[in-house]
XYZ file of C-alpha atoms in Angstrom:
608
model
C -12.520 21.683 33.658
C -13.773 24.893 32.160
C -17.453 23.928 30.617
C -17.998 27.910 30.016
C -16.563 28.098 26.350
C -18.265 26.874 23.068
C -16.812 23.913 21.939
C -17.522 22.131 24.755
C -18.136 17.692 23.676
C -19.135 15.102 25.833
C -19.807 11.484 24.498
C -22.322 9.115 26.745
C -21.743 5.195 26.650
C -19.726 4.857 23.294
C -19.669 1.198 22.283
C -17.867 -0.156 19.540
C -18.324 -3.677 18.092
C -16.852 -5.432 14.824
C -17.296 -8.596 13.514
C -21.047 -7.857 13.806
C -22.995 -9.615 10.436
C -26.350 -9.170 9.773
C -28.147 -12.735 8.618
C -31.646 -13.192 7.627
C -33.555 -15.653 9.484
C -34.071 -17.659 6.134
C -30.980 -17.791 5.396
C -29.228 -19.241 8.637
C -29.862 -22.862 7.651
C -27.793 -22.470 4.289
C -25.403 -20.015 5.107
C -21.723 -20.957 4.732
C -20.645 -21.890 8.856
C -17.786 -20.297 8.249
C -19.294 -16.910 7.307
C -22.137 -16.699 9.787
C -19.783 -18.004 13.209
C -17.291 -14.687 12.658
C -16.512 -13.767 16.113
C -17.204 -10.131 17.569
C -14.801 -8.336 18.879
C -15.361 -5.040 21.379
C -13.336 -2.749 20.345
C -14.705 0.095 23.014
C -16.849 -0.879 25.866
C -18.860 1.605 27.295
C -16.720 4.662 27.733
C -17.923 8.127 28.643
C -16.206 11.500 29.364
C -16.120 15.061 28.461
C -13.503 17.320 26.526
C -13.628 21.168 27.013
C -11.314 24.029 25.768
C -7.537 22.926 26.142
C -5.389 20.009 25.738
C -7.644 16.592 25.442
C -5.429 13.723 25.448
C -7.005 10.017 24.899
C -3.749 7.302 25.215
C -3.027 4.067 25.652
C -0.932 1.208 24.281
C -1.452 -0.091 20.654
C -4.601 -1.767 20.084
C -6.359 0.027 22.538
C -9.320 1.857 20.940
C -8.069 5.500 21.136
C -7.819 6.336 17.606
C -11.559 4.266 17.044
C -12.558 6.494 19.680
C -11.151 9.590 18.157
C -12.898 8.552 14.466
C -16.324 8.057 16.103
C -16.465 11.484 18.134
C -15.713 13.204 14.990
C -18.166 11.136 12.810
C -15.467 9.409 10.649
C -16.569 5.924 11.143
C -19.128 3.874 9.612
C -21.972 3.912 12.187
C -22.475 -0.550 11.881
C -21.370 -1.676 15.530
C -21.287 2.049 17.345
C -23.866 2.657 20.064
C -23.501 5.563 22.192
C -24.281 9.678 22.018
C -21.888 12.374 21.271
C -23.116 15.946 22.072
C -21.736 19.576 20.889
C -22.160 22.142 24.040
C -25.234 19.979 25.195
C -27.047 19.529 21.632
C -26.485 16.816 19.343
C -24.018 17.542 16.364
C -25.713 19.657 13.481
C -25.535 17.565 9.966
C -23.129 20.087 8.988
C -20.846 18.831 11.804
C -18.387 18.321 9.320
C -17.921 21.155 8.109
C -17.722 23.347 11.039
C -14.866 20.791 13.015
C -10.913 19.784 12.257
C -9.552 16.502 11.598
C -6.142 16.006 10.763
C -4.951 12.640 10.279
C -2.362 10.447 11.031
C -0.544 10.784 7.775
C 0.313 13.841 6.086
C -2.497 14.018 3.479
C -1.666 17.207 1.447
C -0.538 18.137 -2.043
C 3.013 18.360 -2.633
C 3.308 20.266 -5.603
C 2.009 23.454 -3.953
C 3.502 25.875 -1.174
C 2.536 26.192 2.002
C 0.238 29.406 1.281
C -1.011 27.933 -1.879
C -2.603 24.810 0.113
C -3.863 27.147 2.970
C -5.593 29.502 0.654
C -6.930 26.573 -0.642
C -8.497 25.378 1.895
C -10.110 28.811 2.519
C -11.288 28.958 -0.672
C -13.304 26.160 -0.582
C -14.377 25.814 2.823
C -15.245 29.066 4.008
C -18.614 30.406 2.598
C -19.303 32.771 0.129
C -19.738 35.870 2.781
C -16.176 35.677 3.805
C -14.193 38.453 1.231
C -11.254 37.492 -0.512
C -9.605 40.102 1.662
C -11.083 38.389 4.947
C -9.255 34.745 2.986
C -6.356 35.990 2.545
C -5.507 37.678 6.272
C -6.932 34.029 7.661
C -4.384 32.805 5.528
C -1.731 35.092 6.931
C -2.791 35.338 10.505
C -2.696 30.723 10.556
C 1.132 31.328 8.928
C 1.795 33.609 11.891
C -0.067 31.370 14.502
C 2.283 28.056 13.286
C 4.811 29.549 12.992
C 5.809 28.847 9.163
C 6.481 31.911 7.450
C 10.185 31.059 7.089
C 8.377 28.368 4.868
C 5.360 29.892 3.614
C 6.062 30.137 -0.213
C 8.025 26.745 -0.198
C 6.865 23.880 -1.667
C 6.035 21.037 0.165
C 7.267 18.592 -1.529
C 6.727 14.944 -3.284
C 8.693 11.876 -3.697
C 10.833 13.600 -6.411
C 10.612 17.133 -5.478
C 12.268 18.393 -1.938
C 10.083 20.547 0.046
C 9.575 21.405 3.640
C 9.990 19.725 6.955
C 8.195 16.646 8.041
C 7.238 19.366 11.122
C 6.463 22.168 8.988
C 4.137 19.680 6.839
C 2.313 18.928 10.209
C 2.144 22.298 10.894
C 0.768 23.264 7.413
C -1.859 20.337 7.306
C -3.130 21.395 10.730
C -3.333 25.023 9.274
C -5.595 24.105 6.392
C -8.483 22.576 9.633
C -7.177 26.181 10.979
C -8.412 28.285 8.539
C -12.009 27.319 9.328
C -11.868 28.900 12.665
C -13.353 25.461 14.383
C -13.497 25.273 18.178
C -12.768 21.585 18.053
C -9.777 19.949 16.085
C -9.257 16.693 16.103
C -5.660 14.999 15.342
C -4.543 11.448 14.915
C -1.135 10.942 16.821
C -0.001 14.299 15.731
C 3.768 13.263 17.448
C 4.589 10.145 15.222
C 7.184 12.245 13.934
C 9.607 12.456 17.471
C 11.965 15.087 15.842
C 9.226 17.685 15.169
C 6.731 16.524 17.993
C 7.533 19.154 20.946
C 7.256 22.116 18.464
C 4.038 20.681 17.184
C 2.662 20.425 20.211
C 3.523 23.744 21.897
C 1.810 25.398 18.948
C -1.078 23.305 19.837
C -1.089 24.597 23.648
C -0.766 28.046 22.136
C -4.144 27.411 19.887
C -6.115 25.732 22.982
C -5.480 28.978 24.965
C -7.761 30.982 22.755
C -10.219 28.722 24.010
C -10.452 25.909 21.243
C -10.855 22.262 21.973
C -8.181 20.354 21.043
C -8.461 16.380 20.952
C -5.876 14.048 20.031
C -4.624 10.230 20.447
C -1.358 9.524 20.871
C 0.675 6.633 22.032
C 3.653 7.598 24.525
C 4.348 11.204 24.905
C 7.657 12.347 26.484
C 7.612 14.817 29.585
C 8.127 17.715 28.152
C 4.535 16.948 25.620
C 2.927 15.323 28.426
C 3.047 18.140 30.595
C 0.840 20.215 28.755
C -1.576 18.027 28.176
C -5.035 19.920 30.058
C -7.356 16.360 30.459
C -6.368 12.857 29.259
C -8.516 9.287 28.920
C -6.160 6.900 29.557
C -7.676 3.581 27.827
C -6.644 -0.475 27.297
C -8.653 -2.979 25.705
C -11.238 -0.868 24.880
C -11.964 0.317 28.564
C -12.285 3.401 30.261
C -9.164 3.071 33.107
C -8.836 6.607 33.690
C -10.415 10.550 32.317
C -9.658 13.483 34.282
C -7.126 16.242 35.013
C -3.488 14.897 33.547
C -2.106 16.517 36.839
C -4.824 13.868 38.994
C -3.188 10.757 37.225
C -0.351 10.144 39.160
C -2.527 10.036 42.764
C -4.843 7.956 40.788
C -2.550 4.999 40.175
C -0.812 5.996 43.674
C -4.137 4.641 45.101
C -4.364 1.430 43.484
C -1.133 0.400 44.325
C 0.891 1.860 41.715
C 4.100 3.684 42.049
C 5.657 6.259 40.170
C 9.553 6.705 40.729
C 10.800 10.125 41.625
C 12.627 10.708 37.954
C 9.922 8.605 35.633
C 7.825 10.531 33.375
C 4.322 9.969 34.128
C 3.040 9.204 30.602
C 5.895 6.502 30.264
C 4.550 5.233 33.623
C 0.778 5.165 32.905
C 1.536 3.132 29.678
C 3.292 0.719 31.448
C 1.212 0.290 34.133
C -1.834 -0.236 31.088
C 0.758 -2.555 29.183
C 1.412 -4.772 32.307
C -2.799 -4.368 32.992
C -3.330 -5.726 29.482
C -1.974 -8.721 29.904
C -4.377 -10.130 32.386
C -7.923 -8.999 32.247
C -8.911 -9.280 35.316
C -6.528 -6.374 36.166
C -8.343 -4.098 33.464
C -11.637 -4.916 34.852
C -9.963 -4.232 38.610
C -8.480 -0.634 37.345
C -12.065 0.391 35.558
C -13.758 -0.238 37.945
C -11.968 1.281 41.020
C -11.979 4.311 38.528
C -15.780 4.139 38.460
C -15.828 4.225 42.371
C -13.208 7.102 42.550
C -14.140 11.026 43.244
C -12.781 11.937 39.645
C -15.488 9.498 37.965
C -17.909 11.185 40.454
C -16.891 14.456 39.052
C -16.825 13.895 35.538
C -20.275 11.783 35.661
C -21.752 15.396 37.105
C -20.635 16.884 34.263
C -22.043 14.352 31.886
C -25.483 14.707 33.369
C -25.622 18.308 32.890
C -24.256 17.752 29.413
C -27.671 15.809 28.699
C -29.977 18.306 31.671
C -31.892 19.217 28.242
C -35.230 17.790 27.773
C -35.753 19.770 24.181
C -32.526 18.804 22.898
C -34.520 18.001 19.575
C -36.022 21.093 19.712
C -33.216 23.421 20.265
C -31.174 22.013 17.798
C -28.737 23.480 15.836
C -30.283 24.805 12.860
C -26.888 24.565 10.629
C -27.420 22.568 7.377
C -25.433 19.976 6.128
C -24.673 21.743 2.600
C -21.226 22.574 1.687
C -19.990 26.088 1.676
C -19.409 27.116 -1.958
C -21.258 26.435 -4.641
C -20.697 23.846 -7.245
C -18.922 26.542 -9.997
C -16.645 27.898 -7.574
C -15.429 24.485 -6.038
C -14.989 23.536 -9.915
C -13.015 26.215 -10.631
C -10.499 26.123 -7.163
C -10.277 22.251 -8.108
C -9.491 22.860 -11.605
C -7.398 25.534 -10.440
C -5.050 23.240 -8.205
C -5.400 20.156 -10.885
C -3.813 22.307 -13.534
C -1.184 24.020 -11.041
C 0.118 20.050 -9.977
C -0.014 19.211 -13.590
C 2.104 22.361 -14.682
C 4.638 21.750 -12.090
C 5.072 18.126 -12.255
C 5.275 17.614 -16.084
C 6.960 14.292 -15.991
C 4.435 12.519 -16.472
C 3.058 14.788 -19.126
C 5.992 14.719 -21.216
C 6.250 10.613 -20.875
C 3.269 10.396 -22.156
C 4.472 12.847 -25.290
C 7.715 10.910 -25.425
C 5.486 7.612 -25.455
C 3.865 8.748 -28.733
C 6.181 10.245 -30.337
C 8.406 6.981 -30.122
C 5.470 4.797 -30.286
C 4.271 6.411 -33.782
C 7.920 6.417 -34.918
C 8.383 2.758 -34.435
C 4.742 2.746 -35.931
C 6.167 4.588 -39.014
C 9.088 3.238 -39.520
C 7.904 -0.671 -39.286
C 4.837 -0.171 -41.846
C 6.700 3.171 -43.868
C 4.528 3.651 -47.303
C 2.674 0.655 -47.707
C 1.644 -0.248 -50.894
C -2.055 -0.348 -52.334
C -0.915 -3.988 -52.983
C -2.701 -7.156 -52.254
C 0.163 -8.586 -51.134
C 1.482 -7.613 -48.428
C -0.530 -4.117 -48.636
C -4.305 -6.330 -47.093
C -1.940 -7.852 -44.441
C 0.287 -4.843 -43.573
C -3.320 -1.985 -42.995
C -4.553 -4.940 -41.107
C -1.547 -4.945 -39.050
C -0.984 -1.804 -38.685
C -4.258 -0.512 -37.636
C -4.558 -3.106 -34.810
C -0.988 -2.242 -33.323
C -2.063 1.385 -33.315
C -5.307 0.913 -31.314
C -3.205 -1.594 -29.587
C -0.835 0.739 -28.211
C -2.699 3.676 -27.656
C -5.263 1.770 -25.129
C -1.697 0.748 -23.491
C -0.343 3.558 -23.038
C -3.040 4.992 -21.064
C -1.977 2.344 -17.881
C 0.863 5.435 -16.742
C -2.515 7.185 -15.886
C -2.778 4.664 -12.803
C -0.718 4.709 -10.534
C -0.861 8.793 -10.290
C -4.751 8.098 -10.236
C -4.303 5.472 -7.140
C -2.371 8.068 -5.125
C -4.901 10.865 -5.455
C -7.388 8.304 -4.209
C -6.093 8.938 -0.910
C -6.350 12.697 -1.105
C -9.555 12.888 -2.844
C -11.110 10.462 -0.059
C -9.443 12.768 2.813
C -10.736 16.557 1.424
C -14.223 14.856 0.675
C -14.965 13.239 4.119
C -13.140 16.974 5.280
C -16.138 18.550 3.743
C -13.520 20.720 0.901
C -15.757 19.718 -2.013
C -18.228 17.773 -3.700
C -17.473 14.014 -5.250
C -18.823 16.126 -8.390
C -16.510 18.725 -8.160
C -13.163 16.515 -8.285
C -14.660 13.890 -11.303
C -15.197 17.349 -13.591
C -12.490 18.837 -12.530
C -10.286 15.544 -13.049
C -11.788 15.367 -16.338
C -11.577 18.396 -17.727
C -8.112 19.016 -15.935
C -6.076 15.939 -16.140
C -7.585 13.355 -18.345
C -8.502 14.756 -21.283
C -5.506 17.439 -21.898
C -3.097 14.287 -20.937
C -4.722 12.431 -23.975
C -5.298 14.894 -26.551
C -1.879 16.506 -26.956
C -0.032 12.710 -27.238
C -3.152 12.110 -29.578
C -2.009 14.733 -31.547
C 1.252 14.395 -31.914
C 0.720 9.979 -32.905
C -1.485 10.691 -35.504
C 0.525 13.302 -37.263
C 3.554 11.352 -37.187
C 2.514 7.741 -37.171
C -0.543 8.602 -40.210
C 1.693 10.400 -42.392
C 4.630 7.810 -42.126
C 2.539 4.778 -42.930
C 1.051 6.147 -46.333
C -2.384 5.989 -45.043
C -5.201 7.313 -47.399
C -3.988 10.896 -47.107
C -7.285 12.737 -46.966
C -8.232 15.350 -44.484
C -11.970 13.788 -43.723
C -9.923 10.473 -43.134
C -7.266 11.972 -41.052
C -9.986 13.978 -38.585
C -11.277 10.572 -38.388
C -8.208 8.462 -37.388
C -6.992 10.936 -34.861
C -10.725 11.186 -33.253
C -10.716 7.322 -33.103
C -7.344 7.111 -31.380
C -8.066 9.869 -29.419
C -11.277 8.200 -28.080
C -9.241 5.092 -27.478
C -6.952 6.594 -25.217
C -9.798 8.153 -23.219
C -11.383 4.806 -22.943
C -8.056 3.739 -21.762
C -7.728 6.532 -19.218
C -11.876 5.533 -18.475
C -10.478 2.049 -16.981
C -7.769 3.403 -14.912
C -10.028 5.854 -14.225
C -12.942 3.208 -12.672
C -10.105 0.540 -11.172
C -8.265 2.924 -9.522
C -11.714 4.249 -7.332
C -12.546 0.791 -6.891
C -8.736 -0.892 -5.995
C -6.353 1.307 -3.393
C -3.377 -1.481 -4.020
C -1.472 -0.046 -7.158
C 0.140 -3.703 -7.734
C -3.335 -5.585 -8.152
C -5.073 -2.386 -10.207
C -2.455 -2.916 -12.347
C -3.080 -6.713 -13.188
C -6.845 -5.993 -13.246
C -6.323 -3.160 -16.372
C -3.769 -5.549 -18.285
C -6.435 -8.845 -17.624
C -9.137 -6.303 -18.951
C -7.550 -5.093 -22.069
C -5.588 -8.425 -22.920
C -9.538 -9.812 -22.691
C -10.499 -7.446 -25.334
C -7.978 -7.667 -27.733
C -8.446 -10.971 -28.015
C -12.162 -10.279 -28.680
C -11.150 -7.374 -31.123
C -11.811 -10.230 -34.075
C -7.472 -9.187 -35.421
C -6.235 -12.582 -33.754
C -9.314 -14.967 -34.343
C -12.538 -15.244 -36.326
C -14.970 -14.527 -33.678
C -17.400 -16.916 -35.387
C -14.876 -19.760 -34.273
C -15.454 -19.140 -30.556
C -17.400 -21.122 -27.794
C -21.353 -19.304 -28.348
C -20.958 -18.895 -24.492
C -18.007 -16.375 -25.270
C -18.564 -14.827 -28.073
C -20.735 -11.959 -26.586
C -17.407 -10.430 -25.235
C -17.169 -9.166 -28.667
C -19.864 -7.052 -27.803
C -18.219 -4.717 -25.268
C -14.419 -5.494 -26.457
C -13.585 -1.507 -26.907
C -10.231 -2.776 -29.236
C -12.756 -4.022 -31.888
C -14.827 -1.002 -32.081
C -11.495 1.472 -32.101
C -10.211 -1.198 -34.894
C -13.381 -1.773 -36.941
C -13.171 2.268 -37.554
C -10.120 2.553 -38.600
C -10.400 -0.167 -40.560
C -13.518 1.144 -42.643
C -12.120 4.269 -42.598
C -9.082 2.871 -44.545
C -10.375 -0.306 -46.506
C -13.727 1.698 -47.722
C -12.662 3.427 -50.759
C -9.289 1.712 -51.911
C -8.375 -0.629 -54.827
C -5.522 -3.425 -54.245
C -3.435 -4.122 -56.791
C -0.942 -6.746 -58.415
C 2.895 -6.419 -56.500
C 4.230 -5.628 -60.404
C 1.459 -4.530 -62.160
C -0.223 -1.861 -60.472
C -2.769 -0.922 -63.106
C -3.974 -4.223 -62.537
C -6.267 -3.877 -59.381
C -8.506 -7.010 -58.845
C -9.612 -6.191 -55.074
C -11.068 -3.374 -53.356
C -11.391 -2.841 -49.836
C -14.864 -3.436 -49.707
C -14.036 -7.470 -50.256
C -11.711 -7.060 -47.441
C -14.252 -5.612 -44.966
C -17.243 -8.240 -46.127
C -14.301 -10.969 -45.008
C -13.882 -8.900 -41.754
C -17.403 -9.295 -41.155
C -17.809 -5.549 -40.833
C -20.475 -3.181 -42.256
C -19.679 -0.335 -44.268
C -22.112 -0.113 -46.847
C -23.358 3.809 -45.731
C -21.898 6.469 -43.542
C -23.242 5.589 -40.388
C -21.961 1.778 -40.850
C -18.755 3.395 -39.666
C -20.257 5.676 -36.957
C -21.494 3.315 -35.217
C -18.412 1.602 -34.492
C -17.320 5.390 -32.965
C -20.637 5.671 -31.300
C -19.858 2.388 -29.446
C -16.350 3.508 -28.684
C -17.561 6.593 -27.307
C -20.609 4.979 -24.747
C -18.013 2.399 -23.710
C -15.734 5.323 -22.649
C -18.670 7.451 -21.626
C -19.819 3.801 -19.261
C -16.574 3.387 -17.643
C -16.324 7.125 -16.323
C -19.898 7.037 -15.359
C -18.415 3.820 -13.214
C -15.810 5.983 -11.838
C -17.709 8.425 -11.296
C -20.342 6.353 -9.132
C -17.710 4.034 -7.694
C -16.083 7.735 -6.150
C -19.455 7.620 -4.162
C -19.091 3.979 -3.359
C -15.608 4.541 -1.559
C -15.564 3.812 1.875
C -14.738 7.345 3.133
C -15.275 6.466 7.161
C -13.523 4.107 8.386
């Protein structure tokens, strides 16, 4: 094992326990039995070893700990329950640890809508710091593309549930690239061979990238012969134990010693997961296995190793000195984020032009059911009422298409933030100013010119401005909800329910369907923060404020105004800000939810 190269990372007694809850000592006597007896359950037990420059495999059969392993050595999991010391080269990881290793995951986290060398640049334009050129990005760029192999591919696509793109290798190959680009000398990958087709060629261009001396670590399950055999160093693992960590080459004697057998033709990474799958089954044979590994000469060897790992008595002193601060600055993250929001939006416009197709039939149904209503008292009253409560009705609605595309950039947004790419900051503005607002102002837009017109509204431009602000504010309070329930819920089929139970709750608070004063005390404060009747009460003043109602026949013979019809509605309208306030509550309730969204971004779980 070649110690000589930078990169080198040992790990000292890593324990892993869940189940673990914290109770007060007060609180033990009324606790709920069922919550304070949750079992434990070790999920590594006191395993050590050392990866250096090459191929660093950890296996074993499902269940065993390897990828729980892999997730604490690269600092992905939440520290409750994990004892144990992981040191870089002999020193303790720098906070910026981060940011100067690879992780690629199990699943092929990446944006489909851009190419290959539109994801890659990217990533170098938001990882590496500001003293690396754009000349010095761009031949990074090129030289990773040469190094994977993909520049039959490199200006492809890669592709989406509706779009056709690249291989499921090449994808590999281009999500490994964008860790690449950061020049780290350690890269970890989670069972980078669960695709079997593509597996061998990802691998060999591994084994290529580990002979310019990086560190390569990786889980997987059951590698054929032809993958196994270039694996450098391997920790074979079952139920949490350490059964075997050494030279790949050294496994075979290993077992050969302890009674097992390899046949002549059987491929020794099938046969070491058998002989772990057969071990599993009684314990006593996984406690026989560790410990005649912890007798052998290879445990003898590596445990030399480990102790000069930790031969440093000023390891605090000589630490690393690298910050844990991101590389680019807030502006240019922005801007690259914006950047790639637009680009996705530009070249997947269905969803754009649904939500234009939305409005435009929405506000033509709008039009066509309440065309020119009359300044009559009856039906005129009955007909504004209506029709003003369907609009803010629908608009709030139509915001729900917002979630499920919201849900499945959860999963990338948690990925490139835990990957150090940019600040939770950085995505909520650029979201925002990217995605959310342009996908509400143009259907805005295009509803109130149609839907205004076609109703006979009061056609005046002060009143227009202020009908199209109000329903544009609805749908960003809309877009605010899906917004905050799809950081806090990762299941698109439950998110859903919770946004319809939401805005069902407030329009039946809005005041249209029921006098509020006839409600239980204990419910009437809903009202309060019901979104539908601050949308609604604007429109409503906006509309009812200055307008006489007249006899069906007689139409010079006008014995209500609007005013009478907003003193029944309980609403105030008496001066200008009367109906400003309505908008002013509108706005903080859409301003409240994406401040929820916002925080609930940071709440996420990001390790696991």
């Amino acid at each position: 094992m070649d110690l000589s190269s930078k990169g080198t990372l040992s790990f000292h007694n890593i324990s892993y326990v869940i189940g673990q809850r914290q109770i007060n000592s007060r609180c033990k006597n009324w606790y709920p039995s069922f919550i304070k007896s949750k079992p434990k359950k070790q999920i590594i037990d006191d395993v050590s070893g050392i990866f250096a420059s090459g191929m660093n495999a950890i296996m074993g059969p499902t269940g065993c700990g390897k990828s729980s392993l892999l997730d604490i050595l690269a600092y992905r999991k939440d520290n409750h329950g994990v004892s144990g010391q992981v040191f870089i080269d002999g020193y303790p990881p720098p906070s910026s640890y981060k940011y100067i290793v690879g992780y690629v995951v199990q699943d092929d986290i990446i944006s489909g809508t851009l190419t290959v060398r539109e994801n890659l640049m990217f990533s170098a334009n938001v990882r590496l710091s500001d003293d690396v050129s754009d000349k010095e990005r761009k031949e990074r760029v090129t030289k990773v593309i040469h190094d994977l192999e993909l520049e039959a591919c490199a200006d492809t696509k890669i592709g989406t549930e509706f779009l056709r793109g690249v291989s499921g290798g090449e994808r590999k190959r281009t999500c490994i690239g964008m860790e690449l680009v950061l020049s780290p000398k350690i890269l970890f990958l989670d069972e980078p061979t669960t695709d079997a087709s593509t597996a061998r060629n990802v691998m060999e261009c591994l084994k290529e990238l580990s002979k310019s001396g990086r560190t390569i670590i990786f889980s997987i399950h059951q590698p054929r012969y032809s993958i196994f055999k270039l694996f450098d160093t391997i920790l074979l693992m079952c139920k949490g134990k350490n059964i075997y960590h050494g030279s790949a080459l050294a496994v075979l004697p290993f077992f050969n010693m302890q009674g097992y057998s390899c046949e002549l033709h059987d491929n020794p990474g099938d046969f070491a997961l058998d002989v772990l799958i057969d071990a599993s089954r009684q314990p006593d044979n996984i406690d026989k296995l560790n410990k005649a590994y912890m007798k052998s000469q290879i445990y003898a060897n590596i445990n030399s190793l480990l102790k000069k790992q930790m031969n440093n008595d000023g390891l605090e002193k000589f630490r690393r000195k690298e910050q844990g601060v991101a590389a680019r600055s807030r502006i240019t993250e922005i801007y690259y984020v914006s950047q790639r929001t637009l680009r996705n939006a530009i070249r997947n416009p269905e969803l754009f032009l649904s939500q234009v197709v939305v409005a435009i039939i929405m506000s033509l149904l709008v039009g066509l059911v309440f065309n020119n209503m009359e300044n009559t008292i009856d039906p005129g009253v009955q007909n504004r009422l209506g029709a003003i409560f369907f609009i803010v009705v629908s608009q709030i609605f139509s915001t729900i298409t917002a979630l499920e595309p919201l849900i499945k950039e959860r999963v990338l947004f948690i990925h490139e933030n835990i990957s150090g790419y940019y600040r939770t900051t950085t995505f909520f503005i650029a979201k925002l100013l990217c995605d959310i607002l342009p996908m509400r102002i143009i259907p805005s837009i295009v509803f109130s010119l149609i839907a205004y017109f076609m109703t006979g509204l009061q056609r005046s431009a002060g009143q227009f401005f202020i009908f199209f602000l109000t329903i544009f504010m609805a749908s960003i309070f809309g877009s605010a909800i899906c917004f905050f329930i799809s950081a806090t819920i990762s299941t698109f089929a439950v998110a859903l329910i919770v946004v319809v139970l939401i805005f069902v709750i407030m329009f039946l608070f809005s005041g249209f369907l029921i006098s509020l004063d006839s409600m239980f005390k204990s419910l009437s404060w809903i009202q309060w923060i019901s979104a539908v009747r601050y949308a609604s009460n604007v429109l409503t003043v906006n509309e009812f404020r200055n307008i006489n109602f007249c006899l069906a026949n007689q139409t010079d013979i006008c014995p209500m105004n609007g005013s009478e019809i907003l003193i029944k509605q309980a609403m105030d309208y008496a001066t200008v800000w009367d109906m400003w306030k309505y908008f002013f509550a509108l706005t903080m309730m859409a301003v409240t939810f994406l401040l929820l969204a916002y925080i609930q971004l940071f709440r996420i779980k990001k390790s696991k």
